[in-house]
Amino acid sequence: MRPLKNIIKLLLVLLAGLFLLVLVIFGHRDIPLEDLKAKYGQPPSGFISINGMQVHYRDEGPVTDSIPLVLIHGTGSSLHTFNAWTNKLKETRRVIRMDLPGYGLTGPFPNRDYSMAHYLEFLAAFMKALSIKYCVLGGNSLGGGIAWRYTLQHPNTVHQLILIDASGYPTASMSRPLAFQLAELPIIKNIFTIVTPKFVARSSVENVYADPSLVSDSLVDRYFELTLRAGNRQAFADRLAVEHDPEDHKDIVTISQPTLILWGDKDALIPLEMAHRFHEDLRQSTLIVLKEVGHVPMEEQPFESLKAVRAFINR
């Protein structure tokens, strides 16, 4: 028995040593919020108090525009994902973006409730705080899922809807980012909140691009560093643990707003088949499929994807 106990003790010591080694190599402390603000929250960024959070947002373009564009990013991203679009659109249109709770500089929901219902409550509070009564509402991935559900809840506030590789229908991904996979594993997800290798960020961003060579070092730095905002790593795992309503997509058919469905044909996370489902169910929809583009068209091919957006909102 003694040799067996000694072997077990040795294995435990080796495992503990291995964990400490991984922690030393890949462990990252949270980056102080003020440091992140200095890099990612300079003007035109602003912060507004909503439900106990200091929400990071940007409001650009002519204030006289009575129907602004409100753009919502996806899981693990931030308002910066729409930078290229905004730089062009703000010349003639008012464009409003925010970091959703759990991501970017906004940080986590105080109560760690990342249900879709809570995100919809947040968006309603955000719209009220900025006195937005009527808008063109657009979103990518998770942001798209929030956008169409908000349109159902507040139909009189949405003039047009833009769905960019949006979530909504039950689907099986052909490929999922490494960060998603790690954050869903029972034991690993707890370690993930302190051990976050930078290569996971790079792999995850490359996974949602059709052409990984377009993923720059600065882009990876932004995703990675904003993940290290206090609370965001736990929020990432909390959000992925939320159970989804398998039936709520049935209400999509009742949306009457003109809708642009913009999709990358190489999207492996939410396949092109889902774009066609939106197109079939929505009464007034325009489907634009971008060739050789992945899950985030506004980043991967910003100018090509923006052509479709401009044509749609200027109709």
Coordinates of N, CA and C in Angstrom, one line a residue, residues 175-265:
S175 N -17.6 25.1 -36.7 CA -16.4 25.3 -36.0 C -16.6 26.4 -35.0
R176 N -16.1 26.2 -33.8 CA -16.3 27.2 -32.7 C -14.9 27.7 -32.2
P177 N -14.8 29.0 -31.9 CA -13.6 29.6 -31.4 C -13.1 28.8 -30.1
L178 N -11.8 28.7 -30.0 CA -11.2 28.0 -28.9 C -11.6 28.5 -27.5
A179 N -11.7 29.9 -27.4 CA -12.1 30.5 -26.2 C -13.5 30.0 -25.8
F180 N -14.4 29.8 -26.7 CA -15.8 29.3 -26.5 C -15.7 27.9 -25.9
Q181 N -14.9 27.1 -26.5 CA -14.8 25.7 -26.1 C -14.2 25.6 -24.7
L182 N -13.1 26.4 -24.4 CA -12.5 26.3 -23.1 C -13.5 26.8 -22.0
A183 N -14.2 27.9 -22.3 CA -15.0 28.5 -21.3 C -16.3 27.7 -21.0
E184 N -16.5 26.6 -21.7 CA -17.7 25.8 -21.4 C -17.3 24.5 -20.7
L185 N -16.0 24.2 -20.6 CA -15.6 23.0 -19.9 C -15.7 23.1 -18.4
P186 N -16.3 22.1 -17.7 CA -16.6 22.3 -16.3 C -15.5 22.7 -15.4
I187 N -14.3 22.1 -15.5 CA -13.2 22.5 -14.6 C -12.3 23.6 -15.3
I188 N -12.1 23.5 -16.6 CA -11.3 24.4 -17.3 C -11.8 25.9 -17.2
K189 N -13.2 26.0 -17.2 CA -13.7 27.4 -17.3 C -13.4 28.2 -16.0
N190 N -13.2 27.5 -14.9 CA -12.8 28.2 -13.7 C -11.3 28.6 -13.8
I191 N -10.5 27.7 -14.3 CA -9.0 28.1 -14.5 C -8.9 29.2 -15.6
F192 N -9.8 29.2 -16.5 CA -9.8 30.1 -17.7 C -9.9 31.6 -17.2
T193 N -10.5 31.8 -16.0 CA -10.6 33.1 -15.5 C -9.3 33.7 -15.0
I194 N -8.3 32.9 -14.8 CA -7.0 33.4 -14.3 C -5.9 33.0 -15.3
V195 N -6.1 31.9 -16.0 CA -5.1 31.4 -17.0 C -5.7 31.6 -18.3
T196 N -5.2 32.7 -19.0 CA -5.8 33.0 -20.3 C -4.6 33.3 -21.3
P197 N -4.2 32.2 -22.0 CA -3.1 32.4 -22.9 C -3.5 33.3 -24.1
K198 N -2.6 34.2 -24.5 CA -2.8 35.1 -25.6 C -3.1 34.3 -26.9
F199 N -2.5 33.2 -27.0 CA -2.7 32.4 -28.3 C -4.2 32.0 -28.4
V200 N -4.9 31.9 -27.3 CA -6.3 31.5 -27.3 C -7.1 32.7 -28.0
A201 N -6.7 33.9 -27.7 CA -7.4 35.1 -28.3 C -7.1 35.1 -29.8
R202 N -5.8 34.9 -30.2 CA -5.5 34.9 -31.6 C -6.3 33.7 -32.3
S203 N -6.2 32.5 -31.8 CA -6.9 31.4 -32.4 C -8.4 31.7 -32.5
S204 N -9.0 32.3 -31.5 CA -10.4 32.5 -31.5 C -10.8 33.6 -32.6
V205 N -10.0 34.6 -32.7 CA -10.3 35.6 -33.7 C -10.1 35.0 -35.1
E206 N -9.0 34.3 -35.3 CA -8.8 33.7 -36.6 C -9.9 32.7 -37.0
N207 N -10.5 32.1 -36.0 CA -11.5 31.1 -36.3 C -12.7 31.7 -36.9
V208 N -13.0 33.0 -36.6 CA -14.2 33.6 -37.1 C -14.0 34.4 -38.4
Y209 N -12.7 34.4 -38.9 CA -12.4 35.1 -40.1 C -12.3 34.0 -41.2
A210 N -12.7 34.3 -42.4 CA -12.5 33.4 -43.5 C -11.0 33.4 -43.9
D211 N -10.4 34.5 -43.8 CA -9.0 34.7 -44.2 C -8.2 35.1 -42.9
P212 N -7.6 34.1 -42.2 CA -6.9 34.4 -41.0 C -5.7 35.3 -41.1
S213 N -5.2 35.5 -42.4 CA -4.1 36.4 -42.6 C -4.4 37.8 -42.4
L214 N -5.8 38.1 -42.3 CA -6.2 39.5 -42.1 C -6.3 39.8 -40.6
V215 N -6.0 38.9 -39.8 CA -6.0 39.1 -38.3 C -4.7 39.7 -37.9
S216 N -4.7 41.0 -37.6 CA -3.4 41.7 -37.3 C -3.1 41.5 -35.8
D217 N -1.8 41.8 -35.5 CA -1.4 41.8 -34.1 C -2.1 42.8 -33.2
S218 N -2.4 44.0 -33.8 CA -3.1 45.0 -33.0 C -4.6 44.6 -32.7
L219 N -5.2 43.9 -33.7 CA -6.5 43.4 -33.5 C -6.5 42.3 -32.3
V220 N -5.6 41.4 -32.3 CA -5.5 40.4 -31.3 C -5.2 41.1 -29.9
D221 N -4.4 42.1 -29.9 CA -4.1 42.8 -28.7 C -5.3 43.4 -28.1
R222 N -6.2 44.0 -29.0 CA -7.4 44.6 -28.5 C -8.3 43.6 -27.9
Y223 N -8.6 42.5 -28.6 CA -9.5 41.5 -28.0 C -8.9 40.9 -26.7
F224 N -7.6 40.7 -26.7 CA -7.0 40.0 -25.5 C -7.0 41.0 -24.3
E225 N -6.6 42.2 -24.5 CA -6.5 43.2 -23.4 C -7.8 43.5 -22.8
L226 N -8.9 43.7 -23.7 CA -10.2 44.0 -23.2 C -10.8 42.8 -22.4
T227 N -10.3 41.6 -22.8 CA -10.7 40.4 -22.0 C -10.2 40.5 -20.6
L228 N -9.1 41.1 -20.4 CA -8.5 41.3 -19.1 C -9.0 42.4 -18.2
R229 N -10.1 43.0 -18.7 CA -10.8 44.0 -17.8 C -11.4 43.2 -16.7
A230 N -11.3 43.7 -15.5 CA -11.8 43.0 -14.3 C -13.2 42.5 -14.5
G231 N -13.5 41.2 -14.3 CA -14.8 40.6 -14.4 C -15.2 40.1 -15.7
N232 N -14.4 40.5 -16.8 CA -14.8 40.0 -18.1 C -14.6 38.6 -18.4
R233 N -13.6 38.0 -17.8 CA -13.3 36.6 -18.0 C -14.4 35.7 -17.4
Q234 N -14.8 36.1 -16.2 CA -15.9 35.3 -15.5 C -17.2 35.6 -16.3
A235 N -17.4 36.8 -16.8 CA -18.6 37.1 -17.5 C -18.7 36.3 -18.8
F236 N -17.6 36.1 -19.4 CA -17.5 35.3 -20.7 C -18.0 33.9 -20.4
A237 N -17.5 33.2 -19.3 CA -18.0 31.9 -19.0 C -19.4 31.9 -18.5
D238 N -19.8 32.9 -17.8 CA -21.2 33.0 -17.3 C -22.2 33.1 -18.5
R239 N -21.8 33.9 -19.5 CA -22.7 34.1 -20.6 C -22.9 32.8 -21.4
L240 N -21.8 32.1 -21.6 CA -21.8 30.8 -22.4 C -22.6 29.7 -21.6
A241 N -22.8 29.9 -20.3 CA -23.5 28.9 -19.5 C -25.0 29.1 -19.5
V242 N -25.4 30.2 -20.1 CA -26.9 30.6 -20.1 C -27.6 29.6 -21.0
E243 N -28.7 29.1 -20.5 CA -29.6 28.3 -21.3 C -30.5 29.1 -22.2
H244 N -30.6 28.7 -23.5 CA -31.4 29.5 -24.4 C -32.8 29.0 -24.6
D245 N -33.7 29.9 -24.9 CA -35.1 29.5 -25.2 C -35.1 28.9 -26.6
P246 N -35.4 27.6 -26.7 CA -35.4 26.9 -28.0 C -36.6 27.3 -28.9
E247 N -37.5 28.1 -28.4 CA -38.8 28.4 -29.1 C -38.9 29.8 -29.5
D248 N -38.1 30.7 -28.9 CA -38.4 32.1 -29.2 C -38.2 32.6 -30.6
H249 N -37.4 31.8 -31.4 CA -37.2 32.2 -32.8 C -38.5 32.1 -33.6
K250 N -39.5 31.5 -33.1 CA -40.8 31.3 -33.8 C -41.5 32.7 -34.0
D251 N -41.1 33.7 -33.1 CA -41.7 35.0 -33.2 C -41.1 35.9 -34.3
I252 N -40.0 35.4 -34.9 CA -39.3 36.2 -35.9 C -40.3 36.6 -37.1
V253 N -41.2 35.7 -37.4 CA -42.1 35.9 -38.5 C -43.0 37.1 -38.3
T254 N -43.1 37.6 -37.1 CA -44.0 38.7 -36.8 C -43.3 40.1 -36.9
I255 N -42.0 40.1 -37.2 CA -41.3 41.3 -37.4 C -41.7 41.9 -38.7
S256 N -42.1 43.2 -38.8 CA -42.5 43.8 -40.0 C -41.5 44.8 -40.5
Q257 N -40.5 45.2 -39.8 CA -39.6 46.2 -40.2 C -38.7 45.7 -41.4
P258 N -38.4 46.6 -42.3 CA -37.5 46.3 -43.4 C -36.2 45.8 -42.7
T259 N -35.7 44.7 -43.2 CA -34.5 44.1 -42.6 C -33.4 43.7 -43.6
L260 N -32.2 44.1 -43.3 CA -31.1 43.7 -44.1 C -30.4 42.5 -43.4
I261 N -30.3 41.4 -44.1 CA -29.6 40.2 -43.6 C -28.2 40.2 -44.3
L262 N -27.2 40.4 -43.5 CA -25.8 40.5 -44.1 C -25.0 39.3 -43.5
W263 N -24.5 38.5 -44.4 CA -23.9 37.2 -44.0 C -22.6 36.9 -44.8
G264 N -21.6 36.4 -44.0 CA -20.4 35.9 -44.7 C -20.6 34.4 -45.1
D265 N -20.3 34.1 -46.4 CA -20.6 32.7 -46.8 C -19.7 31.7 -46.2

